[in-house]
Coordinates of C-alpha atoms and ligand atoms in Angstrom, one line a residue:
X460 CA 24.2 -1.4 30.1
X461 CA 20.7 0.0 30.7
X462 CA 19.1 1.1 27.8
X463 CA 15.3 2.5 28.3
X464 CA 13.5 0.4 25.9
X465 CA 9.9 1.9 24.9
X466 CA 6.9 0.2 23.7
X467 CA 3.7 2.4 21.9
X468 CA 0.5 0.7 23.5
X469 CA -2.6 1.2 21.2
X470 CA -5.3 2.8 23.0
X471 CA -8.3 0.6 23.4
X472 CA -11.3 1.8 21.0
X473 CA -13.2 3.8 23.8
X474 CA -10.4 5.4 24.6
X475 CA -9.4 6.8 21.6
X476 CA -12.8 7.7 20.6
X477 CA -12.6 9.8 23.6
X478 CA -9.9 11.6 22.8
X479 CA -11.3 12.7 19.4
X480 CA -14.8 13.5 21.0
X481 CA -12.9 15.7 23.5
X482 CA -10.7 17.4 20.9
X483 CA -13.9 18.3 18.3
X484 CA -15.9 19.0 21.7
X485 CA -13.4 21.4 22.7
X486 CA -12.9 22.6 19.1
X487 CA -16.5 22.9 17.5
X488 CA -18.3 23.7 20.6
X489 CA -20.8 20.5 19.7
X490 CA -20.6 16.8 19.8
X491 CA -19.5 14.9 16.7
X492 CA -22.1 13.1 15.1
X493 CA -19.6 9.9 15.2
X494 CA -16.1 8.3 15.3
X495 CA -14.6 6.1 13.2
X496 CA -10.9 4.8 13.6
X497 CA -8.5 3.1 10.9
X498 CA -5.2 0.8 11.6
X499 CA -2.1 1.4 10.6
X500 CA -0.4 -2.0 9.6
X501 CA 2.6 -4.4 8.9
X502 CA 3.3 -6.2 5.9
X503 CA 4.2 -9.3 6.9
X504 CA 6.6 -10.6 3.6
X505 CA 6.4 -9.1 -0.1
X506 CA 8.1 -5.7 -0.2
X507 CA 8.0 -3.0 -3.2
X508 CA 5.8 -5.9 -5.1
X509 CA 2.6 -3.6 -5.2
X510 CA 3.7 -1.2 -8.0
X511 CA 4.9 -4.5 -9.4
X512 CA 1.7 -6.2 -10.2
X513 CA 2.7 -8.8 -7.3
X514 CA 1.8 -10.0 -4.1
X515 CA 1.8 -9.4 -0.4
X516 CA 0.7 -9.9 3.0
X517 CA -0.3 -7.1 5.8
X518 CA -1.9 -7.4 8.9
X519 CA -3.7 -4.6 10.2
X520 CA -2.4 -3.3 13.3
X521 CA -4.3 -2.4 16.7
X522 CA -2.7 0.9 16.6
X523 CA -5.3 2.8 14.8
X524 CA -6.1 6.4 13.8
X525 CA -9.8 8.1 14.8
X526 CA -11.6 10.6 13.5
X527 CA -14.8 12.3 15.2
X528 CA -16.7 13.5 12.4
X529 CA -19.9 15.6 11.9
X530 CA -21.7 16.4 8.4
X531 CA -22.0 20.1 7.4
X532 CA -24.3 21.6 4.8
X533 CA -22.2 23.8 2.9
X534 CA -18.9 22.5 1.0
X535 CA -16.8 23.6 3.6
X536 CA -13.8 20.9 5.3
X537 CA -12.7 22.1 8.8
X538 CA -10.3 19.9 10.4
X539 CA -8.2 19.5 13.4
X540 CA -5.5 17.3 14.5
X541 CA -4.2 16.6 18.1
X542 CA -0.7 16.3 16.1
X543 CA -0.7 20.3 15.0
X544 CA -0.9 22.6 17.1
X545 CA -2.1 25.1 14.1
X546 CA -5.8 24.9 15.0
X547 CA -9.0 24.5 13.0
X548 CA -7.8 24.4 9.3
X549 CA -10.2 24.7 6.3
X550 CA -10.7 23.7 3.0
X551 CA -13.1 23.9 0.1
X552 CA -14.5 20.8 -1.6
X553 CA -14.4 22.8 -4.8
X554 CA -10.6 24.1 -4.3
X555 CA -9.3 20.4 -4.0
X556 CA -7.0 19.4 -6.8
X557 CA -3.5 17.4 -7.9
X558 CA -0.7 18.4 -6.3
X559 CA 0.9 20.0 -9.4
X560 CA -2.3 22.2 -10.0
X561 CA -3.4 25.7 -8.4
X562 CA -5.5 23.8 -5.8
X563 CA -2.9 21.9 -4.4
X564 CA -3.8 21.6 -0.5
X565 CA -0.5 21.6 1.3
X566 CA 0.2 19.4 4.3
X567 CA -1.4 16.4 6.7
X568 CA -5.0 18.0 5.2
X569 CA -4.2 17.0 1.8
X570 CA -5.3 13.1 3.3
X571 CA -8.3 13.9 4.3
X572 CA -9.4 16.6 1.9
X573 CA -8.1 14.1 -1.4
X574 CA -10.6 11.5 0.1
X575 CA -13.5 13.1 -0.2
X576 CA -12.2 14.8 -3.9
X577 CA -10.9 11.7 -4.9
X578 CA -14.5 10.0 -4.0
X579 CA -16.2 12.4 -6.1
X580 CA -14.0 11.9 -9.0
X581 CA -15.0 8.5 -8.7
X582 CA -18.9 9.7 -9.4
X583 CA -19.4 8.7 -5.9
X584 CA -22.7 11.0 -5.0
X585 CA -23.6 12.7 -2.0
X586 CA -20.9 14.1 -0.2
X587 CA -20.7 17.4 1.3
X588 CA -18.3 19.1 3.5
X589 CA -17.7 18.0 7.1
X590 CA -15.7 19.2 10.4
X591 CA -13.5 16.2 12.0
X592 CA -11.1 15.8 14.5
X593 CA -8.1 13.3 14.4
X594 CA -5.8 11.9 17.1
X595 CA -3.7 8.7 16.6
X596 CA -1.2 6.1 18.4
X597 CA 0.1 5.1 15.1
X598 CA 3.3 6.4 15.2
X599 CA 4.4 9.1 12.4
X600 CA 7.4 8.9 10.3
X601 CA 7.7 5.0 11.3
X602 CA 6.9 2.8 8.1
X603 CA 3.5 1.2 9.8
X604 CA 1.4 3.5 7.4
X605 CA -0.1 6.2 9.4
X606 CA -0.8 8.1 6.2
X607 CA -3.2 5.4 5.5
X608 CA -4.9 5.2 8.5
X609 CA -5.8 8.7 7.9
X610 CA -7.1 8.4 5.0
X611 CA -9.3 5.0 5.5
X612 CA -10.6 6.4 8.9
X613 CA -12.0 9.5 6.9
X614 CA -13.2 7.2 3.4
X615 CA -15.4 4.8 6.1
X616 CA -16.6 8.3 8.2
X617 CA -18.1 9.8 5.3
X618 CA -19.7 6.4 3.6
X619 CA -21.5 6.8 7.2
X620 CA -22.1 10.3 7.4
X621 CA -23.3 10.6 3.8
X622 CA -24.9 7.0 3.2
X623 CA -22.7 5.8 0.5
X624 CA -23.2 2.4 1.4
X625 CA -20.1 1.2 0.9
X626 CA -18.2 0.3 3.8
X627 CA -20.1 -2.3 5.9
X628 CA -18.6 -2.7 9.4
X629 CA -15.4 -3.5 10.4
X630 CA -16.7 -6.8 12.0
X631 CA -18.8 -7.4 8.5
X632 CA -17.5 -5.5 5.8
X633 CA -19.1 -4.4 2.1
X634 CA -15.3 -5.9 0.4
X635 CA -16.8 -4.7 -2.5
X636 CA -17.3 -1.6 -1.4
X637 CA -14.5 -1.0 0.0
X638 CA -12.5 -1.7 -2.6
X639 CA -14.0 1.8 -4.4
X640 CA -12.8 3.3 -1.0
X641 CA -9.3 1.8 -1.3
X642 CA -9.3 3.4 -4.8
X643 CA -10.6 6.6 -3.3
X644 CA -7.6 6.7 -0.4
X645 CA -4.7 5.7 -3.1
X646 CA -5.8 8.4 -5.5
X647 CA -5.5 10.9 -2.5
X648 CA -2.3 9.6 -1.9
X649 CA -0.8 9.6 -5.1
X650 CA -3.0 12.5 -6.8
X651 CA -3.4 15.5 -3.8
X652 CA -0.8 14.3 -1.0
X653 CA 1.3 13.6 -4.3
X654 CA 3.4 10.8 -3.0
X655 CA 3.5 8.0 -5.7
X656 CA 2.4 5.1 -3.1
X657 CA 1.8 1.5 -4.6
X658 CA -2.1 0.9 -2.5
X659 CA -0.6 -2.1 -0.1
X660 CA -1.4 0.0 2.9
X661 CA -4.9 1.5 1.9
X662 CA -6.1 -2.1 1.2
X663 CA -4.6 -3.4 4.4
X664 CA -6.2 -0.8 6.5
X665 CA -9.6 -1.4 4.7
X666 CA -9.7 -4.9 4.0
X667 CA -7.3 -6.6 6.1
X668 CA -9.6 -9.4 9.1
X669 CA -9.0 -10.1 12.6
X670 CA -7.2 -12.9 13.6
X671 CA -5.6 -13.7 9.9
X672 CA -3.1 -12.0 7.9
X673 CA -4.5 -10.7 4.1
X674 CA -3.1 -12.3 0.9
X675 CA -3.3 -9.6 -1.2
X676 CA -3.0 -9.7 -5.4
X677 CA -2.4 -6.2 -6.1
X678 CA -3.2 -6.7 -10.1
X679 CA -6.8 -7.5 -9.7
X680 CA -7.5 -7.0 -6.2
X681 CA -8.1 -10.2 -5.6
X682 CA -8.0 -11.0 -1.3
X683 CA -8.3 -14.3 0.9
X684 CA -7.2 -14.5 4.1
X685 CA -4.2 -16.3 5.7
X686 CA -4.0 -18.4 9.1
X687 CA -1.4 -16.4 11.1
X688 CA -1.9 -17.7 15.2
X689 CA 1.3 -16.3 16.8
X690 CA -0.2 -16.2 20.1
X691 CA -1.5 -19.9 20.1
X692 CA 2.3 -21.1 19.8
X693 CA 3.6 -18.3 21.9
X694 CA 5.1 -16.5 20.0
X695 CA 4.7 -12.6 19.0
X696 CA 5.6 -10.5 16.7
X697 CA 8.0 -7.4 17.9
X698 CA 8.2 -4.2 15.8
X699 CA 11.1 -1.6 16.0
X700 CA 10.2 1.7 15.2
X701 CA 13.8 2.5 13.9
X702 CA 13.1 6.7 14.2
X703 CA 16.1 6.9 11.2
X704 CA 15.9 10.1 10.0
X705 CA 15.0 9.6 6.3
X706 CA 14.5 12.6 4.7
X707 CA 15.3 11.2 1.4
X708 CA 13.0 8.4 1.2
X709 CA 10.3 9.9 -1.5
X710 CA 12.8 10.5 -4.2
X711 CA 14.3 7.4 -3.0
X712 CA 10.9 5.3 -3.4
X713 CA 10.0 6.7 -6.9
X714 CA 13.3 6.0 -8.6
X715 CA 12.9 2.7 -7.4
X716 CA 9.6 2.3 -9.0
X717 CA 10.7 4.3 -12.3
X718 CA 13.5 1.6 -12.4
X719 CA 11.4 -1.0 -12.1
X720 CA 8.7 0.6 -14.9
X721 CA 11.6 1.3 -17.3
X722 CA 12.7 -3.1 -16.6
X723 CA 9.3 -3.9 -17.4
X724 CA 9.1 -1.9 -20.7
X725 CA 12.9 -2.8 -21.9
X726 CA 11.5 -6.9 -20.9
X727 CA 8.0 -5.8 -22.7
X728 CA 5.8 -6.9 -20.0
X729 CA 3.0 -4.7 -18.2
X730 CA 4.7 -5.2 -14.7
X731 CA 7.3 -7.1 -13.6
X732 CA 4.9 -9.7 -11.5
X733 CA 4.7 -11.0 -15.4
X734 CA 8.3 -12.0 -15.5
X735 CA 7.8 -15.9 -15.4
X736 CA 11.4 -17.0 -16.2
X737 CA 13.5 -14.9 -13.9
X738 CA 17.5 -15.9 -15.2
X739 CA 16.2 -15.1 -18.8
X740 CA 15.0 -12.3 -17.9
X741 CA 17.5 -11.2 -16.3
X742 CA 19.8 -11.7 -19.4
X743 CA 18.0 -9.8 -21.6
X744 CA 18.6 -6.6 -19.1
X745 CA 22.0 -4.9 -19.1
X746 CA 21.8 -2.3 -16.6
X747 CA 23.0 -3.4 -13.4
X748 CA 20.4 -1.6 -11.1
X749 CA 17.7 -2.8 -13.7
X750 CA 19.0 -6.7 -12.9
X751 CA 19.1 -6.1 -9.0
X752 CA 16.1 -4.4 -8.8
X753 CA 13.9 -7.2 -10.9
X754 CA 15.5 -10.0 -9.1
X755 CA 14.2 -8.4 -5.9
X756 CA 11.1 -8.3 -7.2
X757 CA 10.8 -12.0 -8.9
X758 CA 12.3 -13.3 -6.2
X759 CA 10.2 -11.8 -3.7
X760 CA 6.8 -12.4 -5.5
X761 CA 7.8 -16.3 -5.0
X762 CA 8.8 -15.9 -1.7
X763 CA 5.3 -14.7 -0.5
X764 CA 3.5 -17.1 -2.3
X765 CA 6.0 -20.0 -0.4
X766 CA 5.5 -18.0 2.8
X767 CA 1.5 -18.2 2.3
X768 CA 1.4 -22.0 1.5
X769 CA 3.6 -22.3 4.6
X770 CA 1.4 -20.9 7.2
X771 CA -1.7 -22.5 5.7
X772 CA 0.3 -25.9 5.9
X773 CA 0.4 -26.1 9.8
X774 CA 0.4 -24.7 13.3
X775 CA 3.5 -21.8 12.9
X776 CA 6.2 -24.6 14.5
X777 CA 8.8 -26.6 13.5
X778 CA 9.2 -26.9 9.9
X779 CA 6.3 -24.6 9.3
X780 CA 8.3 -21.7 11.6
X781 CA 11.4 -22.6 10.0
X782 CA 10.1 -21.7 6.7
X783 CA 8.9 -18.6 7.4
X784 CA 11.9 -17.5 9.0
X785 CA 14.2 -18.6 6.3
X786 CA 11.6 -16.6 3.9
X787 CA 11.4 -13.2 6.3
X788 CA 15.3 -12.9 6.4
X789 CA 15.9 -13.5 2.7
X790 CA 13.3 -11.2 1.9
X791 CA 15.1 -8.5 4.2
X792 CA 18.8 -9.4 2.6
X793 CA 17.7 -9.1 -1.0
X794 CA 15.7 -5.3 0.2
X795 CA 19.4 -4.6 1.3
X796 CA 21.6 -6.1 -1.2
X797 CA 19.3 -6.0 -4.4
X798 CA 16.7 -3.4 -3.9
X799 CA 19.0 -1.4 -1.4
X800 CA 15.8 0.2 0.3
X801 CA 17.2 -0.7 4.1
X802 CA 19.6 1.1 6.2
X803 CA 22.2 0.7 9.1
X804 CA 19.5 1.1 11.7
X805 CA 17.6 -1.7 9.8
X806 CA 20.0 -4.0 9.0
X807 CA 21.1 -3.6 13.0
X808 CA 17.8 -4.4 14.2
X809 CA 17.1 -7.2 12.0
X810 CA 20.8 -8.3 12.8
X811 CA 20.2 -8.7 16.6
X812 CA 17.1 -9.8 16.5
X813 CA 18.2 -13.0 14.7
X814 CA 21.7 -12.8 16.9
X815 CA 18.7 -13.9 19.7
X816 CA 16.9 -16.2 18.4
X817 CA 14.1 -14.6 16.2
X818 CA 12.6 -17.2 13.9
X819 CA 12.8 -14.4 10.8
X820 CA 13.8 -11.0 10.9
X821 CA 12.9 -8.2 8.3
X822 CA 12.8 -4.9 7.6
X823 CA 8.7 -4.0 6.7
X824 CA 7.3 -1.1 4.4
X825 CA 9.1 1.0 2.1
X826 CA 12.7 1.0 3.7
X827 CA 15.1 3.9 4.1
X828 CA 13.9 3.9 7.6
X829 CA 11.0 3.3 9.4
X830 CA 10.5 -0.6 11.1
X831 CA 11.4 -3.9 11.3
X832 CA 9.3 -7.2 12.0
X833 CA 10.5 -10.4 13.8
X834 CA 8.9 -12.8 15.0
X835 CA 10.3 -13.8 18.1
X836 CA 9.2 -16.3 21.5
X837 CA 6.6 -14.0 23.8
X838 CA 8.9 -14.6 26.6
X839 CA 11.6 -13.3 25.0
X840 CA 10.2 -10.3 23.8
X841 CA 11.8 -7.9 26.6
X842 CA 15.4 -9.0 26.1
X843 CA 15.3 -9.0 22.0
X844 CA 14.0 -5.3 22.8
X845 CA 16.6 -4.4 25.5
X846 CA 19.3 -6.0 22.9
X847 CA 18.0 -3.8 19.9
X848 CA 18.1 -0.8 22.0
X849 CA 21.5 -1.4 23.2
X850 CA 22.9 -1.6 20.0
X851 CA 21.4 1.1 18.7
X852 CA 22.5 3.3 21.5
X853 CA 26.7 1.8 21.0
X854 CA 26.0 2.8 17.3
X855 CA 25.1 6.4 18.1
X856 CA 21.7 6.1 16.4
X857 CA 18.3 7.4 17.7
X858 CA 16.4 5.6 20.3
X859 CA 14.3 2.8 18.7
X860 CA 10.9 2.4 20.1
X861 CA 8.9 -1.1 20.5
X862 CA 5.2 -2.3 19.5
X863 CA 3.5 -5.8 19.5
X864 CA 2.1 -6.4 16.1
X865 CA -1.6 -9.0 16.4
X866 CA -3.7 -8.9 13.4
X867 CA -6.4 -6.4 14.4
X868 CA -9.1 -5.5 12.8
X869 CA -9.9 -3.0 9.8
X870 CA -11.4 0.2 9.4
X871 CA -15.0 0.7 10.4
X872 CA -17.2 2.6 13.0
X873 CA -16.3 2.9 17.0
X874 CA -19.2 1.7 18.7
X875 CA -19.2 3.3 22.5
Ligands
LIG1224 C1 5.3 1.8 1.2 C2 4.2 2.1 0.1 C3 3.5 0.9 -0.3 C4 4.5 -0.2 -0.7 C5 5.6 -0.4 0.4 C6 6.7 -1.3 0.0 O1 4.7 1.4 2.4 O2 3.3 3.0 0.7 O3 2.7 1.1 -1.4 O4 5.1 0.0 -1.9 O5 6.2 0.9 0.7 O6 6.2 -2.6 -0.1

């Protein structure tokens, strides 16, 4: 059997700064005044937990998203995308609004254009309209958050271009300051792009370090960073890009959170990370999807913190390895059985992956498509792949594509 098995590269910073410089070159006849990039990212363990007042832990990916960007002096947007073929699009700072008003902006520009609205909102001063160009290698459709990355590669291009002072750099950032820009990128999301998002990814892509993955508390915003060294015990981390079709996935997401908003309210708590005695809880409930759906979520909050105290116990080996991997693959059974957010294309990726020795396998992001994580031996990374696409291909469904996850560093400038 000889499936083709694909992995996405991420293009190294220069080069996909020189894409975007090309591309606004070539469509604003004059150089950009900068670029600035933004990572897509993997959440490592604690799925659906954001909306939920809970806990989790991304790492930012090296695949990143760049924008060439130049101030303008009017009001005036004007963006292009190597992604649309549709040419220079334009918006109006002051015809920006919710996506259930008259100036709902329709598309991929509603990221870019809810930014700089949704900064403004905030009282942020300063900001005027701007041309940009984007091109990415995060791939689209795929669960790793390339919505994000869009939006945190524009929020840290116009702190520079219009001195907001919030950002910092990617190797030293403002945290405080960003954390106004991962407001800023969430209310685009759920505001203009009108897709009810929970704000794991725009804090990943913002705040997330090199080197570590990011323990993030999604009540207060609270961050610290967590040891996660694959490469030192040779191992990596393999990412399937499942390419399901899921077409259903936004009404999908939103009833899941409704459920879990109409559980907190029936167990008279703010959020469900507030549940402290799960089995009573769970009594007091009796709809059936209410008690699936909240023991996904209590159990899952616990499991992140037991996965965090794990990888700061040790080197990932031996026990320490062992508990992870016991953690990833129950988080991924209880996203199938009790949240039901996974799919046939997940569940077989996850399946062989562990079939060949993965230490954890899970299904990452919001489900109903999209990827899956494992973390597997670096040697071994080849024939876990080739085993994935194999199935996949006996099953009848799309071709899955590859990428090596390394925590990578967050949003900030491109220096060239
Ligand atoms: C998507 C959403 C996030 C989060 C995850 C599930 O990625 O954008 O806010 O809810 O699903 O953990």
């Amino acid at each position: 059997m000889g499936a083709d098995v694909y992995f996405t590269e991420a293009w190294t910073q220069t080069e996909g700064a020189q894409r975007v410089r090309t591309l606004f070159e070539n469509s604003y006849g004059a150089q950009p005044a900068g670029v600035w990039q933004a990572p897509g990212r993997v959440n490592l363990i604690g799925e659906h937990t954001d909306y939920n007042g809970g806990v989790a832990l991304p790492i930012a990916l090296p695949h990143r998203t760049y924008a060439a960007m130049s101030p303008r002096e009017d009001r005036t947007i004007r963006l292009v995308s190597a992604q649309d073929d549709g040419g220079i699009r334009e918006v109006s700072l002051d015809e920006i609004g919710p996506a259930d008003s008259a100036h709902r902006v329709e598309g991929w520009p509603a990221y870019v254009a809810g930014v700089a609205w949704a900064l403004e909102q905030a009282g942020v001063e300063g900001i005027r309209g701007f041309d940009l160009a984007i091109d990415s290698c995060v791939p689209f459709g795929s669960g790793l958050s390339s919505s994000a990355a869009l939006e945190c590669a524009v929020a840290v291009g116009l702190d520079a271009l219009f001195e907001l002072g919030l950002a910092g750099s990617a190797e030293e950032p403002n945290d405080e300051g960003r954390k106004t820009l991962v407001a800023a990128c969430i209310r685009a999301e759920n505001d203009v792009a009108g897709a009810n998002t929970g704000g794991l990814d725009q804090a990943a892509s913002l705040r997330c370090r090199e080197g570590e993955a990011l323990f993030l508390d999604c009540r207060t915003g609270r961050t610290e960073g967590v040891p996660f060294d694959l490469a030192a015990e040779g191992l990596a981390l393999l990412v399937t890009d499942t390419r399901a079709p899921h077409s259903l996935a936004d009404g999908q997401y939103n009833e899941r959170r409704a459920t879990c908003e109409a559980a907190a309210a029936e167990l008279g708590v703010d959020v469900l990370a507030d549940v402290t005695d799960r089995d009573a809880a769970i009594e007091k409930l009796d709809d059936e999807t209410q008690v699936k759906r909240v023991r996904h979520v209590v159990d899952e909050i616990e499991r992140t913190y037991a996965c965090i105290d794990a990888l700061r116990s040790g080197p990932l080996r031996g026990d320490v390895l062992d508990q992870v991997a016991t953690l990833f693959d129950g988080s991924h059974d209880s996203l199938r059985d009790d949240y039901e957010v996974t799919c046939p294309e997940l569940d077989t990726a996850v399946d062989v992956a562990r079939a060949k020795g993965a230490h954890g396998a899970r299904m990452t992001g919001g489900g109903f498509g999209g990827s899956c994580i494992a973390i597997v031996a670096a040697d071994q990374v080849d024939e876990i792949a080739r085993a994935i696409a194999e199935a996949y291909a006996e099953a009848g469904f799309n071709a899955p594509q590859f990428l090596l996850a390394s925590p990578s560093l967050p949003a900030g400038a491109v220096s060239e």
